[in-house]
Coordinates of C-alpha atoms and ligand atoms in Angstrom, one line a residue:
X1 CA 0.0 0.0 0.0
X2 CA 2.8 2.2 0.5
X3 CA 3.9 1.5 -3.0
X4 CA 1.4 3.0 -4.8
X5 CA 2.8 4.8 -7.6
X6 CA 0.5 7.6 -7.4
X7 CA 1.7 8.4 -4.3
X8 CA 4.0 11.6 -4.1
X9 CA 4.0 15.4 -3.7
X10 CA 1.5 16.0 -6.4
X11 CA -1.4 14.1 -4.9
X12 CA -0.2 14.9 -1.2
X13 CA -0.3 18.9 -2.4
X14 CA -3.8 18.2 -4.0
X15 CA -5.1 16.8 -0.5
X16 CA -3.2 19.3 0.9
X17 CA -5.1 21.9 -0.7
X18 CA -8.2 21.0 -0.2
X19 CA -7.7 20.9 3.4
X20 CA -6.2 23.8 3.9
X21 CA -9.6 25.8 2.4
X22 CA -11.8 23.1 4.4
X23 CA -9.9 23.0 8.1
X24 CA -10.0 27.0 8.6
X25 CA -14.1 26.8 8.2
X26 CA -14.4 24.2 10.6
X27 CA -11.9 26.0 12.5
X28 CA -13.7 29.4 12.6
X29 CA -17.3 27.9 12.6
X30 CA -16.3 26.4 15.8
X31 CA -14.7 29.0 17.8
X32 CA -17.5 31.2 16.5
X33 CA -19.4 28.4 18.5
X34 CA -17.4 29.4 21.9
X35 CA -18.4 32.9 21.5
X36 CA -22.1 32.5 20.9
X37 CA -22.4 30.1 24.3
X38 CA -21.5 33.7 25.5
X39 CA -18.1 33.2 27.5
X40 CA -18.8 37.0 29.3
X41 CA -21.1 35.3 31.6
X42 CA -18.7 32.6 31.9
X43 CA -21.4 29.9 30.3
X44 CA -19.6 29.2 27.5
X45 CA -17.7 25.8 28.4
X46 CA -14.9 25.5 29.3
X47 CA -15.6 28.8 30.8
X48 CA -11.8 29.3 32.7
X49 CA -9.5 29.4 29.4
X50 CA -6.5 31.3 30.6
X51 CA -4.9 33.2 28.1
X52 CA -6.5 31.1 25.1
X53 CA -10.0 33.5 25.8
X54 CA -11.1 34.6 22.4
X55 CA -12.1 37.9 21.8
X56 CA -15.6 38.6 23.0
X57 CA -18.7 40.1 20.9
X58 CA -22.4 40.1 21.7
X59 CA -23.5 37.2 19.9
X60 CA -26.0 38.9 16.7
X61 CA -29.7 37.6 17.0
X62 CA -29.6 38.8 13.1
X63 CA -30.1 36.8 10.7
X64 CA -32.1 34.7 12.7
X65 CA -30.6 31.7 11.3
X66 CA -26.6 32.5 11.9
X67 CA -26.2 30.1 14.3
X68 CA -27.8 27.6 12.0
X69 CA -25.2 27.9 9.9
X70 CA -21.9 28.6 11.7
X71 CA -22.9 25.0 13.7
X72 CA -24.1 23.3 10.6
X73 CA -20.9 24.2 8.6
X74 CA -18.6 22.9 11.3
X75 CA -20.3 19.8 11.9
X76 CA -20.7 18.9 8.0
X77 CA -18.0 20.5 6.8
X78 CA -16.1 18.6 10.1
X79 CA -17.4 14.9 8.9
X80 CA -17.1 15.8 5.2
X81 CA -13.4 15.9 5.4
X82 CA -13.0 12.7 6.7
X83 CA -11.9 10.9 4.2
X84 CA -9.9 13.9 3.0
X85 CA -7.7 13.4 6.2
X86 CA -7.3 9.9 6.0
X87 CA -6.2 10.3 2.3
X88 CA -3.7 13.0 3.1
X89 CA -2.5 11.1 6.5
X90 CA -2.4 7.5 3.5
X91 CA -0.3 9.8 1.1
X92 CA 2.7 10.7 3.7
X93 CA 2.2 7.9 6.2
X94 CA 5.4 6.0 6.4
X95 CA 7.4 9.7 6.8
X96 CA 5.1 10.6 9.6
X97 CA 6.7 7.4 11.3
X98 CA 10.9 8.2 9.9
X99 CA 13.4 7.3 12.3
X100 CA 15.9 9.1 13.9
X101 CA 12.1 11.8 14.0
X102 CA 15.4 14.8 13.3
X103 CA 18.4 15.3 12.5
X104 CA 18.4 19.4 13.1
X105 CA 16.5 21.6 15.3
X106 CA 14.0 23.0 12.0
X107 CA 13.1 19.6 11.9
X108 CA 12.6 18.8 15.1
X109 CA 10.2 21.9 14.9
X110 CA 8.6 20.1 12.3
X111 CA 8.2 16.8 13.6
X112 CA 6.6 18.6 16.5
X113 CA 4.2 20.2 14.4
X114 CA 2.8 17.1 13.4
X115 CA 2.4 15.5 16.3
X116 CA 0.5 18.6 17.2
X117 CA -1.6 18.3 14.0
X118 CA -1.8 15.0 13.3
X119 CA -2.8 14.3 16.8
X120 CA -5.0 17.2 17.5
X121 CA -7.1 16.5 14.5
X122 CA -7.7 12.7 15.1
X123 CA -8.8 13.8 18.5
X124 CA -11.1 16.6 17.6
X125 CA -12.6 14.5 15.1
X126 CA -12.9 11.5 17.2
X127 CA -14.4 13.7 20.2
X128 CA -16.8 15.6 17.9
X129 CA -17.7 12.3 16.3
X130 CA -18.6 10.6 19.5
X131 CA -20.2 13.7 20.3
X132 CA -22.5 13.5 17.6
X133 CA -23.5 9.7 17.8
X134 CA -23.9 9.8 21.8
X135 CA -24.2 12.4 24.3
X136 CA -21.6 12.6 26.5
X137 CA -19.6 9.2 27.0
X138 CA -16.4 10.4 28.2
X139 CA -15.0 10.9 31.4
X140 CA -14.6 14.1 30.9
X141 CA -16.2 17.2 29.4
X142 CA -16.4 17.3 26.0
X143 CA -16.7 20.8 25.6
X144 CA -13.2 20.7 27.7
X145 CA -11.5 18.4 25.7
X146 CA -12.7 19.6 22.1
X147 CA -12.0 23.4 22.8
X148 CA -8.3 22.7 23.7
X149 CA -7.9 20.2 21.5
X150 CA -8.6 22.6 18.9
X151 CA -5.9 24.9 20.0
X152 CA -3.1 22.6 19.7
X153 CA -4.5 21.6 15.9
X154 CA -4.7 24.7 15.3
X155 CA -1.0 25.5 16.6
X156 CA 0.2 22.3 14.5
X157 CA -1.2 23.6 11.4
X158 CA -0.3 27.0 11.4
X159 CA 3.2 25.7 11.8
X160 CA 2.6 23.1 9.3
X161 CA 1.4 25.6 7.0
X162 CA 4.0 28.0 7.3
X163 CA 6.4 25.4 6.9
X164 CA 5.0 23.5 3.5
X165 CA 2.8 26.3 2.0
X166 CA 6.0 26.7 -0.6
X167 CA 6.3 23.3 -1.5
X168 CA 2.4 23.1 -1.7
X169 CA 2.3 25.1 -4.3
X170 CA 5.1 23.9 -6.0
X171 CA 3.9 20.2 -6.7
X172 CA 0.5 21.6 -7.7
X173 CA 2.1 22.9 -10.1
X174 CA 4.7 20.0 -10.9
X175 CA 1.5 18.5 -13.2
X176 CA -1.4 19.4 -14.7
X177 CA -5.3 18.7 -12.6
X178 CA -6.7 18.3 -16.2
X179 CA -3.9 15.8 -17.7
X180 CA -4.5 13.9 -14.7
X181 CA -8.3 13.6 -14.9
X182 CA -7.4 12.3 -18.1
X183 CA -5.2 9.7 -18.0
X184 CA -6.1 6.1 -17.6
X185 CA -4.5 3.3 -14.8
X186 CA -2.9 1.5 -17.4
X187 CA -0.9 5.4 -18.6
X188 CA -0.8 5.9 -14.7
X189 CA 3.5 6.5 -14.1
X190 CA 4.9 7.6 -10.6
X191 CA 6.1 11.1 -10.0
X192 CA 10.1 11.2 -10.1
X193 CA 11.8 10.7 -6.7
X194 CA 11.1 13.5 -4.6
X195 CA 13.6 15.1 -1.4
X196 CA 10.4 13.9 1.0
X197 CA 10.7 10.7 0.4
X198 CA 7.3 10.3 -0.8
X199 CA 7.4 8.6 -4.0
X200 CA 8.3 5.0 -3.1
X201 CA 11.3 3.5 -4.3
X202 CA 9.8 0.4 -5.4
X203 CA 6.4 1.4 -6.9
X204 CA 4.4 -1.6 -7.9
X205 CA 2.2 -1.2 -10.7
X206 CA -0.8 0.4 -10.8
X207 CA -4.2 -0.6 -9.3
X208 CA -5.7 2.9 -9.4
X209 CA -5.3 6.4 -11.4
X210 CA -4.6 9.5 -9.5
X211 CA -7.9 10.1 -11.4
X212 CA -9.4 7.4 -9.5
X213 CA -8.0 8.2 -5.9
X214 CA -9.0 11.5 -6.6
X215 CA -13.0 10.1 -7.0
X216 CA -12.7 7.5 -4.4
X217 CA -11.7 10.5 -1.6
X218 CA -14.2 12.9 -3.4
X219 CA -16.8 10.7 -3.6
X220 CA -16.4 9.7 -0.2
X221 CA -16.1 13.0 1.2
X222 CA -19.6 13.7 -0.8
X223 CA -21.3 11.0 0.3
X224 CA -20.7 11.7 4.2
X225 CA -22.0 15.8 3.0
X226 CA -25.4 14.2 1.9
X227 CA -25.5 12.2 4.2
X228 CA -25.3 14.6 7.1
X229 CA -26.7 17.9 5.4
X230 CA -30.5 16.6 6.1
X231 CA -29.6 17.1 9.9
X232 CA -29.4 20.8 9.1
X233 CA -31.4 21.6 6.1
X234 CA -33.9 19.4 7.0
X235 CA -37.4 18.6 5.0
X236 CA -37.2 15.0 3.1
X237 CA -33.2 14.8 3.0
X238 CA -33.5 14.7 6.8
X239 CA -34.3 11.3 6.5
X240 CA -31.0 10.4 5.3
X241 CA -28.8 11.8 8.1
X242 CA -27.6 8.3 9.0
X243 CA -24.6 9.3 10.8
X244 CA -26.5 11.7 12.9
X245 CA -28.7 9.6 14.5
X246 CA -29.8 12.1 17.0
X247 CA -32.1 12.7 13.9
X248 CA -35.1 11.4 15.9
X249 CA -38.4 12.9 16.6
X250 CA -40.4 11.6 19.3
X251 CA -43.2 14.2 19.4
X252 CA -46.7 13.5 17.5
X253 CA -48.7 16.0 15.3
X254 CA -47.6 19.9 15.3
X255 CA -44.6 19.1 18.3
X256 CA -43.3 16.1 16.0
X257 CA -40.0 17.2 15.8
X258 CA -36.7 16.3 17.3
X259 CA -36.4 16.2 21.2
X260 CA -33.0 16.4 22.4
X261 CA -34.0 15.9 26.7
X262 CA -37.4 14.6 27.1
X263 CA -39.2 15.6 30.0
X264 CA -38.6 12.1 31.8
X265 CA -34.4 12.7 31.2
X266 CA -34.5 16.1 32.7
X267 CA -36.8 14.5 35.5
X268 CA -39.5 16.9 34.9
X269 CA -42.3 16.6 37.4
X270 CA -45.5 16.7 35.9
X271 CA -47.2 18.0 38.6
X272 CA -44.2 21.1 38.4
X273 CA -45.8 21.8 34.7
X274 CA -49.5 20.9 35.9
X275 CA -51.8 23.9 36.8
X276 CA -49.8 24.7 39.9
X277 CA -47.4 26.1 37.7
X278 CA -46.2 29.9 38.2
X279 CA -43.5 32.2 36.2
X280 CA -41.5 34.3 39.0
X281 CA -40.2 37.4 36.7
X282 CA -37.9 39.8 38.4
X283 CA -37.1 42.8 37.9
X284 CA -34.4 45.3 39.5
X285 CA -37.5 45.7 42.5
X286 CA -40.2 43.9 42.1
X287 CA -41.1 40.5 41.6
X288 CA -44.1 39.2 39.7
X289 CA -45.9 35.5 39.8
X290 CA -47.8 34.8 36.8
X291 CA -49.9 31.5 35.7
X292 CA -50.3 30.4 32.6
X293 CA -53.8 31.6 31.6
X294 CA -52.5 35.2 32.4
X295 CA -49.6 34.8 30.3
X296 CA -51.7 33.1 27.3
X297 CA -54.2 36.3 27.9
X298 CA -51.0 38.9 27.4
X299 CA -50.2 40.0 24.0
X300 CA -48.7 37.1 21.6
X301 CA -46.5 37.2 19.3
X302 CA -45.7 34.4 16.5
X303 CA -41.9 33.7 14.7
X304 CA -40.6 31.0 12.6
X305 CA -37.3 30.1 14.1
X306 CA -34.5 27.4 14.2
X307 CA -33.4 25.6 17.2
X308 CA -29.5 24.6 16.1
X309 CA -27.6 22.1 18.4
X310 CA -24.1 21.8 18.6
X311 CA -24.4 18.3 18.4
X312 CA -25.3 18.7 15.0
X313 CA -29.0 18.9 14.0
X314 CA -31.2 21.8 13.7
X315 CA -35.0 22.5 12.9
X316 CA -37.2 25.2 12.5
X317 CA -40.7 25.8 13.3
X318 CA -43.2 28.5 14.1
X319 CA -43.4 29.6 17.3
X320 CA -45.9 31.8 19.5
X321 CA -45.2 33.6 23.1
X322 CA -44.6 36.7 24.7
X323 CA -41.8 38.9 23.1
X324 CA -39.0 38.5 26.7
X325 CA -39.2 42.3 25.7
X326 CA -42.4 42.7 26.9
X327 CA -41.9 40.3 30.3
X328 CA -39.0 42.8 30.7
X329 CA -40.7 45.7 30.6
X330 CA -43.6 44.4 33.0
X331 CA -41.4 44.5 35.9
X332 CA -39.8 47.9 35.0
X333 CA -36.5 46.6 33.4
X334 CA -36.9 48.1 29.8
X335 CA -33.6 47.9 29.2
X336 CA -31.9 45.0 30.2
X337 CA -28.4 43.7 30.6
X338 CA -28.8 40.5 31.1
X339 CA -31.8 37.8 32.0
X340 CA -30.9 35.0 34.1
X341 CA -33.5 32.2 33.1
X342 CA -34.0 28.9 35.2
X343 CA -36.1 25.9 34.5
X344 CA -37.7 23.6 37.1
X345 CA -36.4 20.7 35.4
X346 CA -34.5 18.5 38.5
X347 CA -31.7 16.6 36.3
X348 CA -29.3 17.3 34.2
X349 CA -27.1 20.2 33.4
X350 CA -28.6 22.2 31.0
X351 CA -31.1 24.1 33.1
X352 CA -30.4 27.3 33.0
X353 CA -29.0 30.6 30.8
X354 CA -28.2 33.9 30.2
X355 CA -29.2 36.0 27.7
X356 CA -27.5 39.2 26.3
X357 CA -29.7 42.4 25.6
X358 CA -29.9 41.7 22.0
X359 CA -31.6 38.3 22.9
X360 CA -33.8 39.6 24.9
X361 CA -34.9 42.9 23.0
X362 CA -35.2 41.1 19.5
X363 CA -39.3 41.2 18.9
X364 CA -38.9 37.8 17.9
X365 CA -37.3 36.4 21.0
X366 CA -40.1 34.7 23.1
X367 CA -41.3 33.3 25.7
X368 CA -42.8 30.4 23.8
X369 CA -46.2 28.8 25.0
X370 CA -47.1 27.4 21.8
X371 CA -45.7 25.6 18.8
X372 CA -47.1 25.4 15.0
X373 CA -50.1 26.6 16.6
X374 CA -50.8 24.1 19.6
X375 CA -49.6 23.6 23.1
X376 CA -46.1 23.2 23.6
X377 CA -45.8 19.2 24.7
X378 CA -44.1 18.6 27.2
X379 CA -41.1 17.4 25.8
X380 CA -40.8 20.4 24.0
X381 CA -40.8 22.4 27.5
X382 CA -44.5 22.9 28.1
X383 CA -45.7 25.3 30.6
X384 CA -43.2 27.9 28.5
X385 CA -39.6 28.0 27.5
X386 CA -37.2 30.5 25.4
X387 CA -36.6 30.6 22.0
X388 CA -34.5 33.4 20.8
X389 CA -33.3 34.0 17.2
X390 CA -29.9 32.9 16.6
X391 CA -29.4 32.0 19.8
X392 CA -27.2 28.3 20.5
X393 CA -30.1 25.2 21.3
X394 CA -28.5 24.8 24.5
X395 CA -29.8 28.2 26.0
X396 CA -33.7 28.0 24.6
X397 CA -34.3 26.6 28.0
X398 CA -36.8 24.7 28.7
X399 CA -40.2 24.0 31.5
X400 CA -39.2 27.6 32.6
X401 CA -39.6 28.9 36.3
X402 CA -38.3 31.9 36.6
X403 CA -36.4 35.0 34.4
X404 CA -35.2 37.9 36.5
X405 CA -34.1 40.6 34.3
X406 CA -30.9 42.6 35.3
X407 CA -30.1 46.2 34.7
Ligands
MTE1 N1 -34.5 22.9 30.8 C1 -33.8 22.5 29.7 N2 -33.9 23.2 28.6 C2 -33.2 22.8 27.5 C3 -32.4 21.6 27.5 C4 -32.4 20.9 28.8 O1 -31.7 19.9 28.9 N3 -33.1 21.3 29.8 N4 -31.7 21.2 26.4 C5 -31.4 22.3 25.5 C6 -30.8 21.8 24.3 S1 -29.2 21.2 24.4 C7 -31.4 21.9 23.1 S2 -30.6 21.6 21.6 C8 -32.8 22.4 23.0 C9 -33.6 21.3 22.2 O2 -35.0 21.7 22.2 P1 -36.1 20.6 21.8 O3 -35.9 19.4 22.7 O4 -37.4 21.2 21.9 O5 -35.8 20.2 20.4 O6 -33.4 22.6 24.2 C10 -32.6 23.2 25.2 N5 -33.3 23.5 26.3
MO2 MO1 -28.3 21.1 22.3

């Protein structure tokens, strides 16, 4: 397998390329992640980062779907280059293993690198993979693990980059993409021996075209896109997100769509979201309990928007509540700087957030009672819960209790 005669810089620089436009948007997409949790209240996880903390914005609530997309490109985009990595990893394997590892101190630098690279993105792909397929099995916080992780891939290529960019470019240019797509097995000749070391010495003959290695990785890559895009986009083609098996939808009529924490995971109490139910709001002085039928006699307002989970799904419906603008206002915070919103749910960590003015001033962030024109079920978060354009799943909390509104 290592004596491939397609092997060499050409096809390495081809895989090369291709991942250097891909790794940057997963990169991006998923530190753009961090900062939506919000990491100025300290809920973004991990929220102690030392002197790795990213720079800070108020996360837009405009347009509605952003965070849609920034989570669905890394999570595609993330499982689409799969078989790009392997290729690439294929295409220089036995160097990444030469013995003595250096013989000066720029390629000790180097060697480094890739341990950094190589490492870091086996591990971020193997935690964000795992994250995908089942919640949380590790021992330790995935959140944790996949933010650092990142840094030292992202330290790895940066060097790596810096270091091959050159000789990137070079070997794409050493043949032609178009000859290539054109030429046969049986024409297929090895590139002449290269300073890396990765055209073997003793290439056996043929079994594929660099035309065909080229469709094998391509086709791979595009079959893993299709195959997770539904998760995102949703519609019929969500019924082929077979690596995203989160994909399920447990609700029945209008509230028949996907449930990450039903009501029975969280623990919810029925009796909690029975007619007992009350919303505490508080303000800077004054505190307000409200039931339900006062809050479904208040003012309503209806928006279509997404809930987008990290863990890679996202769907969008039509929702109908009370603008969090207006619950503001009613105990004399018009102008918020925060809202603090807990649920009553008793297991589980995801009870709680904090939203940023714009999420809470948008008209379309609400206080949902109803979905697709019915009651919110249960699952879904019935007596009320938050859904805020833009805003990451994790924080439309659900069964809410209580919002007190910060100036
Ligand atoms: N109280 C509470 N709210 C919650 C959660 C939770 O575990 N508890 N999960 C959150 C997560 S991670 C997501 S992605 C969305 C999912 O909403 P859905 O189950 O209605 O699809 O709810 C959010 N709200
Ligand atoms: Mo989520």
């Amino acid at each position: 397998m290592w004596r491939s005669p397609v092997r060499g810089p050409w096809l390495t620089a081809v895989f090369g390329a291709a991942l250097l436009v891909a790794l940057p948007v997963v990169a991006v997409t998923g530190l753009l992640d961090y900062i939506a949790y919000g990491p100025r209240f300290g809920q973004a996880i991990p929220s102690e980062v030392g002197w790795l903390h990213l720079p800070w914005f108020d996360w837009p609530t405009k347009p509605a779907w952003l965070f849609g997309l920034t989570q669905g490109l890394h999570v595609i985009v993330g499982l689409t280059i799969i078989p790009l990595v392997l290729a690439k990893l294929w295409s220089v394997m036995p160097r990444l293993f030469a013995w003595p590892p250096a013989r000066s101190s720029a390629q000790l630098l180097e060697r480094l690198s890739l341990l950094f690279l190589v490492g870091g993105i086996v591990f971020e792909i193997a935690t964000g993979v795992l994250n995908i397929q089942y919640d949380y099995i590790f021992g330790f916080s995935f959140y944790t693990a996949h933010y650092f992780g990142a840094w030292v891939f992202i330290a790895g290529f940066l060097v790596h980059v810096s270091l091959k960019l050159p000789r990137m470019v070079r070997s794409l240019g050493s043949r032609s993409m178009r000859t290539e797509l054109r030429t046969s097995r049986a024409a297929t000749r090895p590139e002449p021996p290269d300073t890396d070391g990765l055209v073997s010495e003793n290439p056996a003959p043929p079994t594929l075209s660099r035309r065909g290695v080229l469709a094998l990785v391509g086709g791979g890559s595009l079959l893993v896109a299709v195959l997770s895009a539904g998760q995102s986009i949703g519609g019929i083609i969500r019924t082929t997100s077979l690596l995203l098996p989160r994909g399920r939808s447990d609700g029945s009529g209008p509230n028949d769509f996907q449930i990450n924490k039903t009501a029975s995971a969280a623990a919810i109490d029925p009796a909690d979201a029975g007619p007992d139910w009350r919303l505490t709001l508080r303000g800077g002085h004054r505190e307000v309990t409200l039931d339900r039928a006062t809050l479904v006699a208040m003012p309503q307002h209806s928006a279509r928007l997404s809930i987008a989970c990290v863990e890679g799904w996202s769907t969008t419906q039509t929702w109908t509540g009370i603008p969090l603008a207006a619950l503001a206002e009613h105990v004399g915070v018009p102008v918020p700087r925060s809202a603090f919103v807990q649920s009553f749910q008793r297991n589980g960590g995801f009870g709680q957030a904090m939203l940023q003015p714009n999420q809470i001033l948008n008209p379309d962030a609400l206080l949902a009672l109803r979905v697709n024109g019915v009651d919110l079920s249960l699952d879904h978060g019935y007596p009320a819960r938050i859904i805020v354009p833009a805003l990451p799943g994790v924080h439309n909390t659900k069964w809410v209790r209580s919002i007190d509104f910060r100036s």
